[in-house]
Short mmCIF file of C-alpha atoms and ligand atoms in Angstrom, two decimals:
data_model
loop_
_atom_site.label_atom_id
_atom_site.label_comp_id
_atom_site.label_asym_id
_atom_site.label_seq_id
_atom_site.Cartn_x
_atom_site.Cartn_y
_atom_site.Cartn_z
CA MET A 1409 -283.53 97.87 -95.83
CA LYS A 1410 -283.58 101.60 -96.68
CA TYR A 1411 -281.08 102.27 -99.41
CA VAL A 1412 -280.28 98.71 -99.83
CA ASP A 1413 -283.20 96.84 -101.08
CA GLU A 1414 -284.09 100.14 -103.68
CA PHE A 1415 -281.03 99.59 -105.30
CA ARG A 1416 -281.33 95.60 -105.90
CA ASP A 1417 -284.45 95.80 -107.62
CA GLY A 1418 -284.43 92.95 -110.52
CA THR A 1419 -286.98 94.58 -112.51
CA LEU A 1420 -285.25 98.00 -112.55
CA ALA A 1421 -281.87 95.91 -113.11
CA GLY A 1422 -283.35 94.53 -116.21
CA ASN A 1423 -284.83 98.05 -117.47
CA ILE A 1424 -281.18 99.42 -116.76
CA ALA A 1425 -279.95 96.55 -118.87
CA ALA A 1426 -282.40 97.08 -121.84
CA ASN A 1427 -281.09 100.69 -122.29
CA ILE A 1428 -277.70 99.55 -121.72
CA ALA A 1429 -278.10 96.98 -124.98
CA ARG A 1430 -280.32 99.93 -127.24
CA GLU A 1431 -277.87 102.25 -126.44
CA ALA A 1432 -274.35 100.53 -126.81
CA ASP A 1433 -273.34 100.61 -130.45
CA THR A 1434 -272.49 97.10 -131.70
CA ARG A 1435 -270.12 98.14 -134.15
CA ARG A 1436 -267.54 99.67 -131.31
CA SER A 1437 -266.08 98.15 -127.85
CA TYR A 1438 -266.53 99.98 -124.41
CA ARG A 1439 -263.52 98.84 -122.56
CA LEU A 1440 -264.69 99.85 -118.63
CA MET A 1441 -262.45 99.49 -115.89
CA GLU A 1442 -263.90 99.07 -112.24
CA PHE A 1443 -261.28 100.49 -110.13
CA CYS A 1444 -262.55 99.28 -107.02
CA GLY A 1445 -262.74 95.56 -104.99
CA GLY A 1446 -266.00 96.72 -103.81
CA HIS A 1447 -267.52 97.13 -107.77
CA THR A 1448 -265.71 93.46 -108.60
CA HIS A 1449 -267.44 91.93 -105.66
CA ALA A 1450 -270.79 93.14 -106.41
CA ILE A 1451 -270.22 92.63 -110.60
CA SER A 1452 -269.49 88.99 -109.79
CA ARG A 1453 -272.00 88.58 -106.73
CA TYR A 1454 -275.17 90.03 -108.68
CA GLY A 1455 -274.04 88.11 -112.28
CA LEU A 1456 -274.37 91.99 -113.92
CA ALA A 1457 -271.47 90.87 -116.75
CA ASP A 1458 -274.19 88.76 -117.73
CA LEU A 1459 -276.70 91.70 -118.10
CA LEU A 1460 -274.31 93.33 -120.50
CA PRO A 1461 -274.01 93.05 -124.20
CA PRO A 1462 -270.70 91.45 -125.83
CA SER A 1463 -269.66 94.98 -126.69
CA VAL A 1464 -269.37 95.98 -123.23
CA ARG A 1465 -266.45 94.63 -121.44
CA MET A 1466 -265.77 94.98 -117.49
CA ILE A 1467 -262.10 95.01 -116.52
CA HIS A 1468 -261.03 94.79 -113.23
CA GLY A 1469 -258.76 97.21 -111.46
CA PRO A 1470 -256.31 97.38 -108.80
CA GLY A 1471 -258.67 98.86 -105.71
CA CYS A 1472 -258.44 95.90 -103.69
CA PRO A 1473 -256.30 97.08 -100.82
CA VAL A 1474 -255.17 93.30 -99.83
CA CYS A 1475 -254.19 92.73 -103.70
CA VAL A 1476 -252.17 95.48 -104.26
CA LEU A 1477 -250.09 94.73 -100.81
CA PRO A 1478 -246.81 93.12 -102.18
CA ILE A 1479 -245.32 90.15 -100.67
CA GLY A 1480 -242.29 92.36 -99.17
CA ARG A 1481 -244.85 94.54 -96.95
CA VAL A 1482 -246.40 91.30 -95.35
CA ASP A 1483 -243.23 89.66 -94.87
CA GLN A 1484 -242.20 93.38 -92.81
CA ALA A 1485 -245.68 92.66 -90.86
CA ILE A 1486 -244.06 88.55 -89.76
CA ARG A 1487 -240.73 89.67 -89.46
CA LEU A 1488 -242.10 92.32 -86.53
CA ALA A 1489 -244.13 89.56 -84.99
CA LEU A 1490 -241.47 86.80 -84.87
CA GLU A 1491 -238.15 88.82 -84.40
CA HIS A 1492 -239.38 91.44 -82.69
CA ASP A 1493 -242.23 89.90 -80.61
CA VAL A 1494 -244.88 92.34 -80.65
CA ILE A 1495 -248.53 91.88 -80.67
CA LEU A 1496 -249.55 92.31 -84.23
CA CYS A 1497 -252.80 93.89 -84.50
CA THR A 1498 -254.54 93.40 -88.73
CA TYR A 1499 -257.30 93.27 -90.31
CA ALA A 1500 -258.82 89.73 -90.92
CA ASP A 1501 -258.16 89.55 -95.04
CA THR A 1502 -254.41 90.38 -94.48
CA LEU A 1503 -253.58 87.18 -92.03
CA ARG A 1504 -254.16 85.14 -95.05
CA VAL A 1505 -252.16 86.84 -97.52
CA PRO A 1506 -249.40 84.48 -99.11
CA ALA A 1507 -245.53 86.02 -97.84
CA SER A 1508 -241.84 84.59 -98.40
CA HIS A 1509 -240.80 81.23 -97.04
CA ASN A 1510 -244.19 80.00 -97.31
CA LEU A 1511 -245.38 81.81 -94.41
CA SER A 1512 -248.70 84.17 -94.04
CA LEU A 1513 -249.74 86.17 -90.67
CA MET A 1514 -251.99 83.28 -90.22
CA ARG A 1515 -249.17 80.59 -90.18
CA ALA A 1516 -246.74 82.75 -88.33
CA LYS A 1517 -249.63 83.02 -86.01
CA SER A 1518 -249.50 79.59 -85.68
CA SER A 1519 -245.93 78.80 -85.20
CA GLY A 1520 -246.55 81.08 -82.04
CA ALA A 1521 -246.04 84.84 -83.08
CA ASP A 1522 -248.95 87.00 -81.16
CA ILE A 1523 -250.71 87.96 -84.09
CA ARG A 1524 -254.34 89.16 -83.39
CA MET A 1525 -257.30 90.21 -85.78
CA VAL A 1526 -258.97 93.26 -85.00
CA TYR A 1527 -262.19 94.59 -86.34
CA SER A 1528 -260.79 98.27 -86.19
CA THR A 1529 -258.00 100.81 -84.90
CA GLN A 1530 -259.59 101.19 -81.81
CA ASP A 1531 -259.40 97.43 -80.79
CA ALA A 1532 -255.80 97.89 -81.14
CA LEU A 1533 -255.43 100.63 -79.03
CA LYS A 1534 -257.55 98.80 -76.09
CA ILE A 1535 -254.60 96.11 -76.68
CA ALA A 1536 -251.76 98.30 -76.31
CA ARG A 1537 -253.52 99.96 -73.15
CA ALA A 1538 -254.22 96.10 -71.73
CA TYR A 1539 -250.38 95.20 -72.32
CA PRO A 1540 -248.59 98.20 -71.45
CA ASP A 1541 -245.38 96.20 -71.15
CA ARG A 1542 -245.17 94.67 -74.75
CA GLU A 1543 -244.69 96.71 -77.94
CA VAL A 1544 -248.27 96.86 -79.99
CA VAL A 1545 -247.91 97.30 -83.98
CA PHE A 1546 -251.31 97.65 -86.20
CA PHE A 1547 -250.47 96.89 -89.74
CA ALA A 1548 -252.30 99.67 -91.45
CA ILE A 1549 -253.70 98.94 -94.82
CA GLY A 1550 -255.63 100.24 -97.24
CA PHE A 1551 -256.79 103.35 -99.50
CA GLU A 1552 -257.85 106.46 -98.57
CA THR A 1553 -261.27 105.19 -96.62
CA THR A 1554 -259.29 103.72 -94.13
CA THR A 1555 -256.69 106.10 -93.50
CA PRO A 1556 -258.86 108.41 -91.36
CA PRO A 1557 -259.52 106.24 -88.49
CA THR A 1558 -255.63 104.99 -88.25
CA ALA A 1559 -254.91 109.07 -88.29
CA VAL A 1560 -257.50 109.12 -85.41
CA ALA A 1561 -255.75 106.09 -83.42
CA VAL A 1562 -252.47 107.48 -83.92
CA LYS A 1563 -253.55 111.23 -82.62
CA GLN A 1564 -255.35 109.28 -79.84
CA ALA A 1565 -252.20 107.15 -78.66
CA ALA A 1566 -250.08 110.49 -78.84
CA VAL A 1567 -252.78 112.31 -76.29
CA GLU A 1568 -252.75 109.17 -74.10
CA GLY A 1569 -248.98 108.57 -74.26
CA LEU A 1570 -249.19 105.51 -75.45
CA ARG A 1571 -245.37 105.02 -76.50
CA ASN A 1572 -246.18 101.15 -76.73
CA PHE A 1573 -248.33 101.57 -80.02
CA SER A 1574 -246.97 101.91 -83.27
CA ILE A 1575 -248.30 101.76 -86.92
CA LEU A 1576 -246.90 99.67 -89.95
CA CYS A 1577 -248.19 102.32 -92.23
CA ASN A 1578 -249.44 100.97 -95.69
CA HIS A 1579 -252.14 103.21 -96.95
CA VAL A 1580 -251.95 103.82 -100.42
CA LEU A 1581 -253.66 106.26 -102.56
CA THR A 1582 -256.25 105.70 -105.62
CA PRO A 1583 -255.61 108.91 -107.71
CA PRO A 1584 -251.64 107.58 -108.28
CA ALA A 1585 -252.88 104.31 -109.26
CA MET A 1586 -255.33 105.38 -111.60
CA HIS A 1587 -252.44 107.45 -113.57
CA ALA A 1588 -250.29 104.31 -113.77
CA ILE A 1589 -252.80 102.06 -115.13
CA LEU A 1590 -253.50 104.96 -117.77
CA ASP A 1591 -249.65 105.20 -118.04
CA VAL A 1592 -248.34 103.66 -120.87
CA LYS A 1593 -245.23 102.63 -119.19
CA THR A 1594 -246.98 100.53 -116.61
CA THR A 1595 -249.66 98.57 -118.54
CA GLY A 1596 -248.49 99.21 -122.14
CA ALA A 1597 -250.70 101.05 -125.20
CA ALA A 1598 -253.27 98.47 -124.75
CA GLN A 1599 -254.47 99.83 -121.62
CA GLY A 1600 -253.49 103.25 -121.11
CA GLY A 1601 -252.97 104.32 -124.68
CA VAL A 1602 -256.28 103.41 -126.35
CA GLY A 1603 -257.75 100.23 -124.49
CA LEU A 1604 -259.79 101.82 -121.90
CA ASN A 1605 -263.01 103.79 -122.52
CA GLY A 1606 -263.84 104.94 -118.99
CA PHE A 1607 -263.61 104.75 -115.18
CA ILE A 1608 -266.33 103.46 -112.35
CA GLY A 1609 -264.97 105.35 -109.67
CA PRO A 1610 -264.74 104.15 -106.06
CA ALA A 1611 -267.73 104.95 -103.81
CA HIS A 1612 -266.26 104.89 -100.51
CA VAL A 1613 -262.75 106.17 -101.44
CA SER A 1614 -264.69 108.89 -103.16
CA ILE A 1615 -267.23 110.19 -99.88
CA LEU A 1616 -263.16 111.01 -98.50
CA ILE A 1617 -261.73 112.46 -101.19
CA GLY A 1618 -264.37 113.80 -103.11
CA SER A 1619 -264.93 113.60 -107.08
CA LYS A 1620 -262.58 116.45 -107.55
CA PRO A 1621 -259.08 114.14 -107.63
CA TYR A 1622 -260.85 112.37 -110.39
CA GLU A 1623 -261.06 115.51 -112.62
CA VAL A 1624 -257.60 115.40 -114.41
CA PHE A 1625 -258.55 112.04 -115.75
CA ALA A 1626 -261.36 113.30 -117.95
CA GLY A 1627 -259.38 116.32 -118.55
CA ASP A 1628 -256.40 115.12 -119.30
CA TYR A 1629 -256.66 111.68 -120.46
CA ARG A 1630 -260.14 112.04 -121.74
CA LYS A 1631 -261.23 109.11 -119.93
CA PRO A 1632 -264.87 109.14 -118.48
CA VAL A 1633 -265.25 108.99 -115.03
CA VAL A 1634 -268.56 108.00 -113.04
CA ILE A 1635 -268.39 107.59 -109.10
CA ALA A 1636 -270.72 104.98 -108.39
CA GLY A 1637 -272.17 103.26 -105.19
CA PHE A 1638 -271.94 99.69 -104.61
CA GLU A 1639 -275.45 98.47 -104.81
CA PRO A 1640 -276.18 96.42 -108.42
CA LEU A 1641 -278.14 99.19 -109.74
CA ASP A 1642 -275.57 102.03 -108.99
CA VAL A 1643 -272.99 99.62 -111.10
CA MET A 1644 -275.49 99.40 -113.48
CA HIS A 1645 -276.81 103.05 -113.86
CA ALA A 1646 -272.40 103.63 -114.11
CA ILE A 1647 -272.30 101.57 -116.91
CA LEU A 1648 -275.07 103.40 -118.38
CA MET A 1649 -273.82 106.71 -117.87
CA LEU A 1650 -270.49 106.08 -119.12
CA ILE A 1651 -271.96 104.57 -122.40
CA ARG A 1652 -273.56 107.96 -123.00
CA GLN A 1653 -270.17 109.86 -122.63
CA VAL A 1654 -268.46 107.64 -124.72
CA ASN A 1655 -271.10 107.80 -126.94
CA GLU A 1656 -271.34 111.63 -127.01
CA GLY A 1657 -267.71 112.12 -127.21
CA ARG A 1658 -267.84 113.83 -123.61
CA ALA A 1659 -264.91 112.81 -120.58
CA GLU A 1660 -266.34 114.12 -117.77
CA VAL A 1661 -266.85 113.11 -114.03
CA GLU A 1662 -270.12 112.10 -113.34
CA ASN A 1663 -271.31 111.10 -109.83
CA GLU A 1664 -273.98 108.44 -109.98
CA PHE A 1665 -273.37 108.18 -105.99
CA THR A 1666 -275.06 111.46 -104.95
CA ARG A 1667 -276.66 110.24 -101.74
CA ALA A 1668 -273.00 110.12 -100.46
CA VAL A 1669 -270.39 111.60 -102.69
CA THR A 1670 -269.80 115.37 -102.84
CA ARG A 1671 -267.11 116.98 -105.23
CA GLU A 1672 -265.28 117.79 -102.00
CA GLY A 1673 -265.13 115.03 -100.04
CA ASN A 1674 -265.19 115.12 -95.81
CA PRO A 1675 -262.98 118.07 -95.36
CA LYS A 1676 -262.72 116.93 -91.69
CA ALA A 1677 -261.53 113.55 -92.56
CA GLN A 1678 -258.79 115.00 -94.83
CA ALA A 1679 -257.46 117.85 -92.22
CA ILE A 1680 -257.03 115.16 -89.88
CA VAL A 1681 -254.99 112.63 -92.59
CA ALA A 1682 -253.22 115.98 -93.81
CA GLU A 1683 -252.26 116.39 -90.00
CA VAL A 1684 -250.93 112.80 -89.27
CA PHE A 1685 -249.68 111.45 -92.48
CA GLU A 1686 -247.40 113.02 -95.65
CA LEU A 1687 -246.47 111.14 -98.58
CA ARG A 1688 -244.33 108.73 -99.14
CA GLU A 1689 -241.37 109.29 -101.62
CA MET A 1690 -241.89 105.60 -103.27
CA PHE A 1691 -244.11 103.07 -102.54
CA GLU A 1692 -243.80 99.58 -104.18
CA TRP A 1693 -247.50 98.29 -105.28
CA ARG A 1694 -248.24 94.03 -106.27
CA GLY A 1695 -248.90 94.76 -110.27
CA LEU A 1696 -248.27 98.42 -110.77
CA GLY A 1697 -244.71 98.67 -109.31
CA SER A 1698 -243.13 101.39 -107.66
CA LEU A 1699 -245.12 104.31 -107.84
CA SER A 1700 -243.99 107.87 -106.42
CA GLY A 1701 -246.46 109.82 -104.21
CA SER A 1702 -248.47 106.72 -104.07
CA ALA A 1703 -248.47 105.97 -100.57
CA LEU A 1704 -248.61 107.69 -97.15
CA LYS A 1705 -246.42 107.61 -94.04
CA LEU A 1706 -246.12 109.02 -90.55
CA ARG A 1707 -245.13 113.05 -90.24
CA PRO A 1708 -241.93 113.77 -88.56
CA SER A 1709 -243.97 115.17 -85.56
CA PHE A 1710 -245.63 111.38 -85.01
CA ALA A 1711 -242.30 109.45 -85.76
CA ALA A 1712 -242.53 107.85 -82.47
CA PHE A 1713 -245.69 106.17 -83.43
CA ASP A 1714 -243.78 104.21 -86.86
CA ALA A 1715 -242.71 100.77 -86.20
CA GLU A 1716 -240.66 100.98 -89.51
CA LEU A 1717 -238.34 103.55 -87.61
CA LYS A 1718 -238.91 102.00 -84.32
CA PHE A 1719 -237.88 98.48 -84.84
CA LYS A 1720 -235.41 99.51 -87.79
CA ILE A 1721 -237.05 97.40 -90.08
CA ASP A 1722 -236.22 97.98 -94.28
CA TYR A 1723 -238.32 97.24 -97.10
CA VAL A 1724 -237.09 94.19 -99.11
CA ALA A 1725 -239.24 93.69 -102.36
CA VAL A 1726 -240.04 90.01 -103.21
CA PRO A 1727 -240.99 88.79 -106.91
CA ASP A 1728 -244.59 87.23 -106.87
CA ASN A 1729 -245.23 83.25 -107.21
CA LYS A 1730 -243.97 82.90 -110.79
CA ALA A 1731 -247.48 80.47 -111.28
CA CYS A 1732 -249.35 83.80 -110.16
CA GLU A 1733 -250.84 86.30 -112.76
CA CYS A 1734 -252.19 88.76 -110.02
CA ALA A 1735 -249.86 91.52 -111.06
CA ALA A 1736 -251.11 91.18 -114.94
CA ILE A 1737 -255.11 91.30 -113.06
CA LEU A 1738 -254.52 94.19 -111.22
CA ARG A 1739 -253.30 96.22 -114.30
CA GLY A 1740 -256.30 94.88 -115.56
CA GLU A 1741 -254.32 92.98 -118.53
CA LYS A 1742 -255.55 89.35 -118.06
CA ARG A 1743 -259.00 87.65 -116.02
CA PRO A 1744 -258.53 85.23 -113.24
CA GLN A 1745 -259.55 82.45 -115.67
CA GLU A 1746 -256.36 83.27 -117.55
CA CYS A 1747 -254.01 82.26 -114.65
CA ARG A 1748 -253.60 78.80 -115.58
CA ILE A 1749 -253.72 77.71 -111.62
CA PHE A 1750 -256.84 79.64 -111.01
CA GLY A 1751 -259.53 76.91 -109.09
CA LYS A 1752 -257.21 74.02 -109.33
CA VAL A 1753 -253.96 75.23 -107.08
CA CYS A 1754 -255.12 78.76 -105.99
CA THR A 1755 -258.46 78.81 -104.08
CA PRO A 1756 -259.69 80.90 -101.38
CA GLU A 1757 -258.98 77.97 -99.10
CA ASN A 1758 -255.66 78.30 -100.45
CA PRO A 1759 -254.77 81.60 -102.19
CA ILE A 1760 -251.14 81.27 -104.07
CA GLY A 1761 -251.78 85.18 -104.84
CA SER A 1762 -253.50 88.15 -103.07
CA CYS A 1763 -256.18 88.34 -105.56
CA MET A 1764 -257.68 85.38 -104.03
CA VAL A 1765 -257.47 86.16 -100.45
CA SER A 1766 -260.24 88.71 -100.30
CA SER A 1767 -263.50 89.15 -101.35
CA GLU A 1768 -262.95 91.84 -103.26
CA GLY A 1769 -260.20 90.55 -105.14
CA ALA A 1770 -260.75 89.73 -108.89
CA CYS A 1771 -259.75 85.91 -108.16
CA ALA A 1772 -261.79 85.42 -104.91
CA ALA A 1773 -264.50 86.95 -106.26
CA HIS A 1774 -264.78 85.42 -109.78
CA TYR A 1775 -264.05 82.11 -108.20
CA SER A 1776 -267.46 82.41 -105.70
CA TYR A 1777 -269.88 83.50 -108.44
CA GLY A 1778 -268.48 82.79 -111.53
CA ARG A 1779 -266.21 79.51 -112.52
CA PHE A 1780 -269.31 77.45 -112.58
CA ARG A 1781 -271.12 79.00 -114.78
CA GLU A 1782 -267.68 78.94 -117.19
CA ALA A 1783 -266.89 75.32 -116.58
CA SER A 1784 -270.71 74.62 -117.77
S1 SF4 B 1803 -255.89 82.70 -109.33
FE1 SF4 B 1803 -254.50 82.64 -107.60
S2 SF4 B 1803 -252.03 82.23 -108.46
FE2 SF4 B 1803 -253.85 82.98 -110.60
S3 SF4 B 1803 -253.49 84.86 -110.27
FE3 SF4 B 1803 -255.37 84.72 -108.74
S4 SF4 B 1803 -254.57 84.48 -107.03
FE4 SF4 B 1803 -252.45 84.92 -108.21
#
């Protein structure tokens, strides 16, 4: 398949691995964070960590939309479905995120709540049209990639006068999370001060926002960023590019994913997002805490479609399960196997924390592709 097979070529991967082994200085260590869960999945699925020399360590970042959603946000969605009798529409992974009182959206559904899995915001609109006497809420989550379709749906609902449609908005932004990762107040000196040598920048997010927003990390923080596609050769090539930057003392934003990403991104998508959304003052992330200007809410002109206002549901922060290390994993401080319930009590079939839910979550990716190797 074009643009897929040629980026999965084993011989080429071996060649890049040989270059990495030759160019990585054995006297230093390279701590490289792949921000995005898509890259975490690719690294685990294709065994890329096994192709790297010991001096190169990949650190999983917080770029998995389901993983960074705190329990309190899932609780809000459950309250909407159970107490306000809405039809709650959501993407599949969100259904299994553990919430308070031993609930999840899936468990709430099995106890009678009208919760429906959808593939797109358009599906949610269809449901709203089909049930004019019911309130329909779309549980909107995700980074910059999934925000434009939500904006389109809200605009469409406004044009059609679909007053029974609203969204529970949890869209978050990548650059503030990267700032938080580099902020010693969030992650301690181990990461922010000296520990992280560079980032693999997200693929799909960067198609939307472009490479420009990462320039601050290269400029102010002196951390190289290489934006990469999600195929294994993309990731391997990005690692090599980062190692070269580190070796040469450069801190630049480089774009490995030139087949899709430009410096400016997608201006049409950016315009529609800016028309519908504005920055939230504060938003709590799992693992990163409350970050200002890190998430979106609907503009006052679209307030009629804001489920938080419509149903007056406040956000209540809830601590994670005490045994769960998701927060430390999302900050890049721990690895999945350092959680003592990884693979024992917590599995993809029975997730205790959010990192075990989505295939982009570090724990789920590691469980699916890495645990047997480690056991042996
Ligand atoms: S294994 Fe489960 S409980 Fe442990 S950190 Fe991962 S998701 Fe959280």
